[in-house]
Coordinates of N, CA, C and O in Angstrom, one line a residue:
M1 N 2.3 -1.9 6.6 CA 1.2 -1.4 7.6 C 0.5 -2.1 5.9 O 1.8 -2.2 4.7
L2 N -0.2 -3.3 6.5 CA -0.9 -3.6 5.0 C -1.9 -3.5 3.5 O -2.5 -2.1 4.9
V3 N -1.8 -2.9 3.0 CA -2.4 -2.4 1.8 C -3.3 -3.9 1.6 O -2.9 -4.4 -0.1
L4 N -4.9 -4.2 1.5 CA -5.5 -4.2 0.7 C -5.7 -3.5 -0.7 O -6.4 -3.2 -1.1
A5 N -5.5 -4.5 -2.2 CA -5.2 -4.4 -3.2 C -6.7 -4.3 -3.6 O -7.1 -5.5 -4.7
S6 N -7.7 -3.6 -3.3 CA -9.8 -4.7 -3.6 C -10.5 -3.1 -2.6 O -9.5 -2.9 -1.7
A7 N -11.6 -3.4 -3.5 CA -12.3 -1.9 -2.7 C -13.5 -3.1 -2.4 O -14.5 -2.9 -1.7
S8 N -13.3 -3.7 -2.8 CA -14.3 -5.6 -2.0 C -14.8 -5.4 -0.6 O -14.5 -5.0 0.6
P9 N -16.3 -4.6 -0.4 CA -16.5 -4.2 1.5 C -16.7 -5.8 2.2 O -16.2 -5.6 3.1
R10 N -16.6 -6.8 1.1 CA -16.4 -8.2 1.9 C -15.0 -8.5 2.3 O -14.9 -8.5 3.7
R11 N -13.9 -8.0 1.5 CA -12.7 -8.5 1.8 C -12.5 -7.8 3.1 O -11.7 -7.7 4.4
Q12 N -12.8 -6.5 3.4 CA -12.7 -5.5 4.0 C -12.9 -5.5 5.6 O -12.5 -5.8 6.7
E13 N -13.9 -6.4 5.7 CA -14.9 -6.6 7.1 C -14.3 -7.9 7.3 O -14.2 -8.4 8.6
L14 N -14.6 -8.7 6.5 CA -13.1 -9.9 7.0 C -11.9 -9.6 7.4 O -11.4 -9.7 9.4
L15 N -11.4 -8.6 7.5 CA -10.0 -7.9 7.7 C -10.0 -7.4 9.4 O -9.3 -7.3 10.2
R16 N -11.0 -6.4 8.9 CA -11.7 -6.1 10.3 C -11.9 -7.0 11.7 O -11.5 -6.7 12.7
N17 N -12.9 -7.9 10.8 CA -13.7 -8.7 12.5 C -12.4 -9.8 13.1 O -12.2 -9.7 13.5
A18 N -11.6 -9.9 11.9 CA -10.1 -10.4 12.0 C -9.1 -9.5 13.4 O -8.1 -10.0 13.8
G19 N -9.4 -8.5 13.4 CA -8.8 -8.1 13.4 C -7.5 -7.1 13.4 O -5.7 -7.3 14.1
I20 N -7.2 -7.4 11.8 CA -5.8 -7.2 11.0 C -5.9 -6.0 10.6 O -6.9 -6.1 9.7
P21 N -5.4 -4.9 11.1 CA -4.8 -4.0 10.3 C -4.6 -3.3 9.0 O -3.5 -4.7 9.1
F22 N -5.4 -2.5 8.4 CA -4.9 -2.4 7.0 C -5.8 -0.9 6.1 O -6.7 0.0 6.7
A23 N -5.1 -0.8 4.9 CA -5.7 0.1 4.5 C -5.9 -0.5 3.1 O -5.6 -1.5 2.3
A24 N -6.9 -0.4 2.1 CA -7.6 -0.6 0.8 C -7.3 0.5 -0.2 O -6.6 1.7 0.2
Q25 N -6.4 -0.1 -1.0 CA -6.5 0.8 -2.5 C -6.9 -0.1 -4.3 O -6.1 -1.3 -3.7
P26 N -7.7 -0.2 -4.6 CA -8.1 -0.9 -5.6 C -7.0 -1.2 -6.7 O -5.8 0.1 -6.7
A27 N -7.4 -1.8 -7.0 CA -6.4 -1.8 -8.4 C -7.2 -2.6 -9.7 O -8.2 -3.9 -9.4
N28 N -6.8 -2.1 -10.6 CA -7.3 -2.4 -11.5 C -6.8 -3.0 -12.8 O -6.0 -2.7 -13.0
V29 N -6.9 -4.7 -13.2 CA -7.0 -5.7 -13.6 C -7.1 -6.0 -14.5 O -8.2 -6.3 -14.2
D30 N -6.9 -6.1 -16.2 CA -7.5 -7.5 -16.6 C -7.8 -8.1 -16.4 O -6.9 -9.3 -15.8
E31 N -9.0 -9.2 -16.2 CA -9.2 -10.5 -15.2 C -9.9 -11.2 -16.5 O -10.0 -12.2 -16.5
T32 N -9.2 -11.3 -18.2 CA -9.0 -12.2 -19.1 C -8.7 -14.0 -18.7 O -7.1 -13.7 -18.0
P33 N -9.0 -14.9 -18.7 CA -8.4 -16.0 -18.6 C -7.6 -16.4 -19.6 O -8.1 -15.9 -20.5
H34 N -6.5 -16.8 -19.1 CA -5.5 -17.3 -20.6 C -5.9 -18.5 -20.6 O -6.4 -19.2 -19.9
A35 N -5.3 -18.7 -22.1 CA -5.8 -20.5 -23.1 C -4.7 -20.8 -21.7 O -3.6 -21.7 -22.0
G36 N -5.5 -22.2 -21.9 CA -5.2 -23.1 -20.8 C -4.9 -23.1 -19.5 O -4.2 -23.6 -18.5
E37 N -5.1 -21.3 -18.9 CA -5.1 -21.8 -17.5 C -6.0 -22.3 -16.6 O -7.2 -22.6 -17.4
S38 N -5.4 -23.1 -15.7 CA -6.6 -23.6 -14.6 C -7.1 -23.0 -13.8 O -6.5 -21.7 -14.0
P39 N -8.4 -23.1 -13.2 CA -8.8 -22.1 -12.4 C -7.8 -21.8 -11.4 O -8.0 -20.5 -10.7
R40 N -6.8 -22.7 -10.9 CA -6.4 -22.6 -9.5 C -5.4 -21.0 -9.9 O -5.1 -20.4 -9.5
E41 N -4.7 -21.1 -11.1 CA -3.4 -20.5 -11.7 C -4.4 -19.3 -12.1 O -3.6 -18.4 -11.6
Y42 N -5.6 -19.0 -11.9 CA -6.1 -17.8 -12.6 C -6.0 -17.4 -11.8 O -5.9 -15.7 -11.7
A43 N -6.7 -17.3 -10.6 CA -6.8 -17.4 -9.4 C -6.2 -16.4 -9.1 O -5.4 -15.2 -8.6
E44 N -4.5 -17.3 -8.8 CA -3.6 -16.9 -8.8 C -3.2 -15.7 -8.8 O -2.4 -15.2 -8.9
R45 N -2.9 -16.2 -10.0 CA -2.7 -15.4 -11.3 C -2.8 -13.7 -11.5 O -2.1 -13.0 -11.0
L46 N -4.2 -13.6 -10.9 CA -5.0 -12.4 -10.4 C -4.6 -11.5 -9.1 O -4.7 -10.7 -9.1
S47 N -4.2 -12.3 -8.2 CA -4.1 -12.0 -7.3 C -2.7 -11.8 -7.2 O -2.7 -10.3 -6.6
R48 N -1.7 -12.3 -7.8 CA -0.3 -11.5 -8.3 C 0.1 -10.1 -8.6 O -0.2 -9.1 -8.1
E49 N -0.9 -10.2 -10.2 CA -1.4 -9.2 -10.4 C -2.1 -7.4 -9.8 O -1.6 -6.7 -10.1
K50 N -2.6 -8.3 -8.5 CA -3.4 -6.9 -8.2 C -2.5 -6.7 -7.3 O -2.3 -5.6 -6.9
A51 N -1.5 -7.7 -6.5 CA -1.0 -7.3 -5.9 C 0.2 -6.0 -6.0 O 0.3 -5.2 -5.5
L52 N 1.1 -6.6 -7.0 CA 1.8 -5.8 -8.1 C 1.2 -4.8 -8.2 O 2.3 -3.6 -8.3
A53 N 0.4 -4.7 -9.1 CA -0.2 -3.3 -9.9 C -0.1 -2.2 -8.5 O -0.1 -1.2 -9.1
V54 N -0.7 -2.8 -6.9 CA -0.3 -1.7 -5.9 C 0.8 -1.2 -5.7 O 0.9 0.2 -5.2
C55 N 1.3 -2.0 -5.5 CA 2.5 -2.2 -4.8 C 3.7 -1.2 -5.4 O 4.5 -0.7 -5.3
R56 N 3.5 -1.4 -6.9 CA 4.2 -0.1 -7.5 C 4.0 1.3 -7.3 O 4.8 2.0 -7.2
N57 N 3.0 1.9 -6.1 CA 2.1 3.1 -5.7 C 2.6 2.8 -4.2 O 2.9 3.8 -3.4
R58 N 3.0 2.1 -3.7 CA 2.7 1.5 -1.7 C 4.4 0.9 -2.1 O 4.5 -0.6 -0.9
S59 N 5.3 1.2 -2.1 CA 6.6 0.1 -2.1 C 7.3 -0.1 -0.6 O 7.3 -0.9 -0.6
Q60 N 6.7 1.0 0.1 CA 7.3 0.5 1.7 C 6.5 -0.4 2.2 O 6.8 -0.6 3.4
D61 N 5.1 -0.5 1.4 CA 3.8 -1.4 2.6 C 4.3 -3.2 2.3 O 3.9 -3.0 1.0
L62 N 3.6 -3.6 2.8 CA 3.1 -4.8 2.6 C 1.8 -4.9 1.8 O 0.9 -4.3 2.0
V63 N 2.0 -5.0 0.6 CA 0.4 -5.5 -0.6 C 0.0 -7.1 -0.3 O 0.6 -7.9 -0.9
L64 N -1.4 -6.8 0.0 CA -2.2 -8.2 0.2 C -3.3 -8.1 -1.8 O -4.0 -7.4 -1.6
G65 N -3.1 -9.1 -2.5 CA -4.0 -9.0 -3.6 C -4.6 -10.2 -3.4 O -4.3 -11.5 -3.2
A66 N -6.1 -10.2 -3.5 CA -7.3 -11.6 -4.0 C -8.5 -11.7 -4.7 O -8.0 -10.4 -5.4
D67 N -8.1 -12.5 -5.1 CA -9.3 -13.0 -5.9 C -10.3 -14.0 -6.2 O -9.8 -15.8 -5.9
T68 N -11.0 -14.5 -5.5 CA -12.0 -15.7 -5.7 C -13.0 -15.1 -7.0 O -13.6 -15.1 -7.2
I69 N -12.8 -16.6 -7.6 CA -13.5 -17.2 -8.5 C -15.4 -18.5 -8.1 O -13.9 -19.3 -7.0
V70 N -16.0 -18.5 -8.7 CA -16.4 -20.3 -8.7 C -16.3 -21.0 -9.6 O -16.1 -20.9 -10.4
V71 N -16.4 -22.3 -9.3 CA -15.7 -22.8 -10.4 C -16.5 -24.4 -10.6 O -17.5 -24.9 -9.2
V72 N -17.3 -24.6 -11.3 CA -18.4 -25.2 -11.7 C -18.1 -26.6 -13.0 O -18.0 -25.6 -13.9
D73 N -17.7 -27.8 -13.2 CA -17.6 -28.0 -14.4 C -16.2 -27.7 -15.1 O -15.8 -27.7 -16.4
E74 N -14.7 -27.4 -14.6 CA -14.1 -26.7 -14.7 C -14.3 -25.5 -15.4 O -13.4 -24.2 -15.9
S75 N -15.3 -24.3 -15.3 CA -16.0 -23.4 -16.2 C -15.9 -22.6 -14.6 O -15.8 -22.5 -13.5
I76 N -14.9 -20.7 -15.0 CA -15.0 -20.6 -13.7 C -15.6 -19.4 -14.1 O -16.4 -18.9 -14.7
L77 N -16.6 -19.3 -12.7 CA -17.9 -18.4 -12.6 C -17.8 -17.0 -12.6 O -17.2 -17.0 -10.8
G78 N -17.6 -15.6 -13.1 CA -17.1 -14.9 -12.7 C -18.3 -13.8 -12.0 O -19.5 -14.6 -11.4
K79 N -17.7 -12.6 -11.9 CA -19.2 -11.3 -11.4 C -20.0 -11.9 -12.7 O -19.9 -11.4 -14.1
P80 N -21.8 -12.0 -12.3 CA -22.5 -12.0 -14.1 C -22.1 -10.6 -14.3 O -22.5 -9.7 -14.4
S81 N -22.7 -10.2 -16.1 CA -22.8 -9.4 -16.4 C -24.2 -8.4 -16.1 O -24.3 -7.7 -16.8
D82 N -24.5 -9.7 -16.4 CA -26.4 -8.9 -16.4 C -27.3 -9.9 -15.8 O -27.5 -11.4 -14.8
A83 N -28.3 -9.6 -15.2 CA -29.9 -10.6 -14.5 C -29.7 -11.9 -15.3 O -29.7 -13.3 -14.7
A84 N -29.3 -12.1 -16.5 CA -29.5 -13.2 -17.3 C -28.4 -13.8 -17.0 O -28.8 -15.5 -17.2
D85 N -27.5 -13.3 -17.3 CA -26.2 -14.1 -16.7 C -25.9 -14.6 -15.6 O -25.8 -16.1 -14.7
A86 N -26.5 -14.1 -14.3 CA -26.8 -14.5 -13.0 C -27.5 -15.9 -12.8 O -27.6 -16.4 -12.2
A87 N -29.4 -14.9 -13.6 CA -29.4 -16.5 -13.8 C -29.1 -18.0 -14.6 O -28.8 -19.1 -13.6
R88 N -28.3 -17.7 -15.1 CA -27.8 -18.9 -15.8 C -26.5 -19.4 -15.0 O -26.4 -21.0 -14.7
M89 N -25.7 -19.0 -14.2 CA -24.4 -19.0 -13.2 C -25.9 -19.7 -12.3 O -25.5 -20.8 -11.9
L90 N -26.6 -19.2 -11.7 CA -27.2 -20.5 -10.9 C -27.8 -21.4 -10.8 O -28.0 -22.5 -10.1
R91 N -28.3 -21.5 -12.0 CA -28.8 -22.6 -12.6 C -28.0 -24.1 -12.2 O -28.0 -24.9 -13.0
L92 N -26.6 -23.6 -13.0 CA -25.2 -24.7 -12.8 C -25.5 -24.9 -11.8 O -25.0 -26.1 -11.3
L93 N -25.3 -23.7 -10.8 CA -24.9 -24.5 -9.2 C -25.7 -25.0 -8.2 O -25.6 -25.9 -7.4
S94 N -27.1 -24.4 -8.6 CA -28.2 -25.5 -8.6 C -28.1 -27.3 -8.8 O -27.5 -27.3 -9.3
G95 N -28.2 -27.4 -7.0 CA -28.0 -28.5 -6.8 C -27.2 -29.3 -6.5 O -27.1 -30.9 -6.7
R96 N -26.0 -28.7 -6.4 CA -24.8 -29.6 -7.1 C -23.8 -28.7 -5.7 O -23.8 -27.6 -5.6
T97 N -22.2 -29.4 -5.8 CA -21.6 -29.0 -5.5 C -19.8 -28.1 -6.1 O -20.1 -28.9 -7.1
H98 N -19.7 -27.5 -5.8 CA -18.9 -26.7 -6.6 C -17.8 -26.1 -5.8 O -17.6 -26.4 -4.6
R99 N -16.8 -25.8 -6.6 CA -15.7 -24.9 -5.6 C -15.5 -23.6 -6.0 O -16.0 -23.0 -6.7
V100 N -15.1 -23.2 -4.1 CA -14.5 -21.4 -4.7 C -13.0 -21.4 -4.1 O -12.5 -21.7 -3.7
I101 N -12.5 -20.5 -4.9 CA -10.8 -20.7 -5.0 C -10.8 -19.2 -4.7 O -10.9 -18.8 -5.7
T102 N -10.3 -19.1 -3.8 CA -9.2 -17.7 -4.0 C -7.7 -17.6 -3.9 O -7.1 -18.1 -3.1
G103 N -7.3 -16.5 -4.8 CA -6.1 -16.9 -5.0 C -5.7 -15.8 -3.8 O -6.3 -14.5 -3.9
V104 N -4.3 -15.5 -3.2 CA -4.1 -15.2 -2.2 C -2.5 -14.7 -2.7 O -1.5 -15.6 -2.6
S105 N -2.2 -13.5 -2.3 CA -0.3 -13.1 -3.0 C 0.0 -11.9 -2.0 O -1.2 -11.5 -2.1
M106 N 0.5 -11.5 -1.4 CA 1.7 -10.7 -0.7 C 3.2 -10.1 -1.4 O 3.8 -10.8 -1.7
V107 N 3.3 -8.5 -1.7 CA 4.4 -8.0 -1.2 C 4.7 -7.0 -1.5 O 3.8 -6.3 -0.6
G108 N 5.9 -7.0 -1.0 CA 6.3 -5.5 -0.6 C 6.7 -5.7 1.6 O 6.9 -6.5 1.7
G109 N 7.0 -4.4 1.8 CA 6.8 -4.8 3.4 C 8.5 -5.4 3.7 O 9.2 -5.1 2.5
K110 N 8.1 -6.0 4.4 CA 9.9 -6.6 5.1 C 9.6 -8.3 3.3 O 11.2 -8.1 3.6
L111 N 9.0 -8.3 3.1 CA 9.4 -8.6 1.9 C 10.4 -8.5 1.0 O 11.4 -9.0 0.5
R112 N 10.4 -7.3 0.5 CA 11.1 -6.3 -0.3 C 13.0 -6.8 0.3 O 13.4 -6.9 -0.4
T113 N 12.9 -6.7 1.9 CA 14.6 -6.9 1.7 C 14.4 -8.1 2.0 O 15.9 -8.7 1.8
A114 N 13.7 -9.4 3.3 CA 13.7 -10.5 3.3 C 14.2 -11.3 2.4 O 14.7 -12.5 2.2
N115 N 12.8 -11.2 1.1 CA 12.7 -12.2 0.2 C 11.7 -11.2 -0.7 O 10.7 -10.8 -1.0
P116 N 12.8 -10.5 -1.9 CA 12.4 -9.8 -2.7 C 10.8 -10.8 -3.8 O 10.1 -10.0 -4.5
E117 N 10.7 -12.6 -3.8 CA 10.1 -12.5 -4.5 C 8.7 -12.3 -3.8 O 8.3 -12.5 -2.9
L118 N 7.2 -12.8 -4.4 CA 6.0 -12.2 -4.2 C 5.7 -14.0 -3.4 O 6.5 -15.0 -4.2
R119 N 4.8 -14.3 -2.5 CA 4.7 -15.1 -2.2 C 3.1 -15.4 -2.7 O 2.4 -14.2 -2.6
T120 N 2.6 -16.3 -2.8 CA 1.0 -16.4 -3.2 C 0.6 -18.4 -3.2 O 2.0 -18.8 -3.5
A121 N 0.3 -18.0 -2.6 CA -1.1 -19.4 -2.6 C -2.5 -19.2 -2.9 O -2.8 -18.0 -3.1
S122 N -3.6 -20.0 -2.3 CA -5.2 -20.4 -2.7 C -5.2 -21.7 -1.7 O -4.8 -22.1 -1.2
E123 N -6.4 -21.1 -1.5 CA -7.1 -21.8 -0.9 C -8.6 -22.1 -1.5 O -9.1 -21.4 -2.4
T124 N -9.4 -23.7 -1.9 CA -10.2 -23.8 -2.1 C -11.3 -24.7 -1.0 O -10.4 -25.6 -0.5
T125 N -12.8 -24.3 -1.4 CA -13.6 -24.7 -0.3 C -14.6 -25.3 -1.7 O -15.1 -24.7 -2.2
L126 N -15.4 -26.2 -1.1 CA -16.8 -27.1 -1.6 C -17.2 -26.5 -0.9 O -17.6 -26.3 0.5
V127 N -18.2 -26.3 -1.9 CA -19.8 -25.8 -1.2 C -20.9 -26.5 -1.8 O -20.9 -26.8 -3.3
T128 N -21.9 -26.7 -1.4 CA -22.6 -27.1 -1.6 C -24.4 -26.3 -2.1 O -24.8 -26.1 -0.6
M129 N -24.8 -26.6 -3.2 CA -26.0 -25.8 -3.3 C -27.7 -26.4 -3.6 O -27.4 -27.7 -4.3
S130 N -28.4 -26.1 -2.5 CA -30.1 -26.8 -2.5 C -30.2 -26.5 -4.3 O -29.7 -25.3 -5.1
D131 N -31.2 -27.0 -4.6 CA -31.9 -27.0 -5.8 C -32.8 -26.2 -5.4 O -33.3 -25.4 -4.7
L132 N -32.9 -24.8 -7.0 CA -33.2 -23.5 -6.7 C -34.3 -23.9 -7.9 O -34.0 -24.1 -8.9
S133 N -35.3 -23.3 -7.8 CA -36.8 -23.4 -8.6 C -36.5 -22.4 -9.2 O -35.7 -20.9 -8.8
D134 N -36.9 -21.8 -10.2 CA -37.0 -20.7 -11.2 C -37.3 -19.1 -10.7 O -36.8 -18.3 -11.0
A135 N -38.5 -19.9 -9.5 CA -38.9 -18.4 -9.1 C -38.1 -18.0 -7.6 O -37.8 -17.0 -7.5
D136 N -36.5 -18.8 -6.8 CA -35.6 -19.2 -6.3 C -35.1 -18.0 -6.3 O -34.7 -16.7 -6.1
I137 N -34.8 -18.4 -8.2 CA -33.4 -17.3 -8.7 C -33.7 -16.0 -9.2 O -33.2 -15.6 -9.2
S138 N -35.2 -16.0 -9.8 CA -35.6 -15.0 -9.9 C -35.7 -14.1 -8.6 O -35.7 -12.6 -8.7
E139 N -36.3 -14.4 -7.6 CA -36.7 -13.6 -6.3 C -35.1 -13.1 -5.6 O -35.3 -11.9 -5.7
Y140 N -34.2 -13.5 -6.5 CA -32.5 -13.8 -5.7 C -32.1 -12.5 -6.9 O -31.5 -11.9 -5.8
I141 N -32.3 -12.9 -7.7 CA -31.7 -11.9 -8.8 C -32.4 -10.2 -8.1 O -31.8 -9.6 -8.2
A142 N -34.0 -10.4 -7.6 CA -34.2 -8.9 -8.1 C -33.6 -8.2 -6.5 O -34.1 -7.1 -6.8
T143 N -33.2 -9.1 -6.1 CA -32.8 -8.2 -5.1 C -31.4 -8.0 -5.1 O -30.9 -6.7 -4.3
G144 N -31.3 -8.3 -6.0 CA -29.3 -7.2 -6.0 C -28.2 -8.0 -5.8 O -27.4 -7.7 -6.2
E145 N -28.6 -8.3 -5.1 CA -27.1 -9.1 -4.2 C -26.2 -9.8 -5.4 O -24.9 -9.6 -4.7
P146 N -27.1 -10.6 -6.1 CA -26.0 -11.4 -7.1 C -24.8 -10.9 -7.5 O -24.0 -11.4 -8.4
M147 N -25.2 -9.5 -8.4 CA -24.3 -8.9 -9.1 C -23.4 -8.3 -9.0 O -22.8 -8.2 -10.1
D148 N -22.5 -8.5 -8.1 CA -21.3 -8.4 -8.2 C -20.8 -9.4 -7.1 O -19.4 -9.4 -6.7
K149 N -21.1 -10.2 -7.4 CA -20.3 -12.0 -6.9 C -20.3 -12.4 -7.5 O -20.7 -12.7 -8.3
A150 N -18.8 -13.4 -7.5 CA -18.1 -14.3 -8.1 C -19.0 -15.3 -8.2 O -19.5 -15.9 -6.6
G151 N -19.6 -16.0 -9.2 CA -20.6 -16.7 -9.1 C -21.8 -16.7 -9.0 O -23.2 -17.6 -8.5
A152 N -22.8 -15.5 -8.6 CA -23.8 -14.7 -8.6 C -24.1 -15.8 -7.7 O -26.1 -14.9 -7.4
Y153 N -23.5 -15.4 -6.6 CA -24.2 -15.7 -4.6 C -23.4 -15.3 -3.5 O -22.2 -15.4 -4.2
A154 N -24.1 -14.9 -2.5 CA -23.2 -14.2 -1.9 C -23.7 -14.9 -0.3 O -24.5 -15.1 0.2
I155 N -22.5 -16.3 0.0 CA -23.3 -17.3 1.1 C -23.4 -16.5 2.9 O -24.0 -16.9 3.2
Q156 N -22.9 -15.2 2.4 CA -23.8 -14.4 3.7 C -24.4 -14.1 4.0 O -25.1 -13.5 4.3
G157 N -25.2 -13.9 2.8 CA -26.6 -13.4 2.5 C -27.6 -14.0 2.5 O -27.7 -15.1 3.0
V158 N -28.9 -13.6 1.4 CA -29.7 -14.6 1.2 C -29.6 -15.9 0.9 O -30.4 -17.0 0.9
A159 N -28.5 -15.9 0.2 CA -28.0 -17.1 -0.7 C -28.1 -18.1 0.4 O -27.7 -19.6 0.1
S160 N -27.6 -18.0 1.8 CA -26.8 -18.9 2.8 C -28.4 -19.5 2.8 O -28.1 -20.6 3.4
R161 N -29.4 -19.4 2.4 CA -30.7 -20.3 2.4 C -30.4 -21.2 2.2 O -31.3 -23.3 1.9
W162 N -29.9 -21.1 1.0 CA -29.4 -22.6 -0.2 C -28.3 -23.4 0.2 O -27.7 -24.4 -0.9
I163 N -27.2 -23.1 1.0 CA -26.5 -24.1 1.6 C -26.5 -25.0 2.6 O -25.6 -24.1 3.5
P164 N -26.9 -25.8 2.7 CA -26.8 -26.4 3.4 C -25.0 -27.3 3.9 O -25.1 -28.0 5.3
R165 N -23.7 -27.3 3.3 CA -22.7 -28.1 3.4 C -21.6 -27.2 2.2 O -21.5 -27.1 1.3
I166 N -20.5 -26.6 3.7 CA -19.8 -26.2 2.9 C -18.3 -27.2 3.6 O -18.7 -27.6 4.7
D167 N -17.2 -27.4 3.0 CA -15.9 -28.1 3.4 C -14.9 -27.6 3.1 O -14.5 -27.4 1.7
G168 N -15.0 -26.6 4.2 CA -13.4 -25.4 3.6 C -14.0 -24.3 4.6 O -14.4 -24.2 5.4
D169 N -12.9 -23.2 4.1 CA -12.9 -22.1 5.3 C -14.2 -21.4 4.4 O -14.3 -21.2 3.1
Y170 N -14.7 -21.1 5.5 CA -16.1 -20.1 5.5 C -15.8 -18.8 4.4 O -16.4 -17.9 3.9
S171 N -14.9 -17.7 5.5 CA -14.0 -16.8 5.5 C -13.3 -16.9 3.4 O -13.9 -15.8 2.6
N172 N -13.2 -17.7 3.0 CA -12.6 -17.9 1.7 C -13.3 -17.9 0.7 O -14.1 -17.4 -0.1
V173 N -15.3 -18.5 0.7 CA -16.3 -18.8 0.1 C -16.7 -17.0 0.8 O -17.2 -16.5 -0.9
V174 N -17.0 -16.6 1.0 CA -17.2 -15.2 1.2 C -16.3 -13.5 0.4 O -16.7 -12.9 -0.3
G175 N -14.9 -14.0 0.6 CA -14.3 -13.5 -0.6 C -12.6 -14.0 -0.2 O -11.3 -13.1 -0.4
L176 N -11.8 -14.0 1.4 CA -10.8 -14.3 1.5 C -10.6 -15.0 2.6 O -11.7 -14.8 3.8
P177 N -9.8 -15.9 2.3 CA -9.1 -16.8 3.2 C -8.8 -16.5 4.7 O -7.4 -16.1 4.6
I178 N -8.9 -16.0 5.3 CA -8.0 -15.2 6.7 C -7.5 -16.3 7.3 O -6.2 -15.5 7.4
A179 N -7.7 -17.5 7.8 CA -6.6 -18.0 8.5 C -5.7 -18.4 7.5 O -3.9 -18.2 8.0
L180 N -5.3 -18.2 5.9 CA -4.7 -18.3 5.4 C -3.8 -16.6 5.1 O -2.5 -16.7 5.0
V181 N -4.5 -15.7 5.1 CA -4.2 -14.6 4.7 C -2.8 -14.2 6.3 O -2.0 -13.9 6.3
Y182 N -3.5 -14.8 7.4 CA -2.4 -14.0 9.3 C -1.9 -15.5 8.7 O -0.7 -15.1 9.7
R183 N -1.4 -16.6 8.5 CA -0.7 -17.4 8.2 C 0.3 -16.9 7.7 O 1.7 -16.7 7.7
M184 N 0.3 -16.2 6.2 CA 1.2 -15.5 5.4 C 2.5 -14.4 6.4 O 3.0 -13.7 5.9
L185 N 0.5 -13.5 7.1 CA 1.2 -12.4 7.2 C 2.5 -12.6 8.7 O 3.8 -12.0 8.8
R186 N 1.8 -13.9 9.2 CA 3.2 -14.6 10.5 C 4.2 -14.8 10.3 O 5.1 -14.8 9.8
E187 N 4.3 -15.3 8.4 CA 5.5 -15.6 7.7 C 5.8 -14.7 7.6 O 7.7 -14.8 7.3
S188 N 5.5 -13.9 6.9 CA 6.2 -12.8 6.8 C 6.9 -11.8 7.2 O 7.5 -10.9 7.6
G189 N 7.0 -12.2 8.6 CA 7.4 -11.2 9.4 C 6.5 -9.4 10.4 O 6.9 -8.9 11.1
E190 N 5.5 -10.0 9.5 CA 4.8 -8.6 8.9 C 3.5 -8.2 10.6 O 2.8 -7.6 10.9
F191 N 3.0 -9.9 11.1 CA 2.0 -9.6 12.1 C 2.5 -10.7 13.2 O 3.3 -11.3 13.2

């Protein structure tokens, strides 16, 4: 069985829509970046830590860990801590192109016997956001949508009106690069 090491409703919906059966078990890991760690290294490390944390209790299952970050000027934008932080992030993203990186890791299942190593990869998508006015930002924050999203926006929600272009995997921006996950599942012999 595939176990998603996440409580994210967006990741769960993406897996369901792709016809990939799974169970979900959230992982609680420290998300503090390490000194000198690149954004890609950070996302991949968190995905590994999440997968390994859940694998300890699900040793017979294949565990999928993922972590999505938004990167602008090499700064990692996680989930906003409050409305002021969300406004700060949205101002940084306004009128610019930024990167969305998702680290993906799999451990356990057939991988445990065939190859004890954890498999880790990442996907990067470029996202262009239109200029946002202060009113746009205030109204958006009032919806509550940005508060539990990396970079303080949801491409599949209200913020879609401000995203005229992406270069790469759309599902990656939502929170899980499904094509990459499917390829990793196929390579593991689990799907």
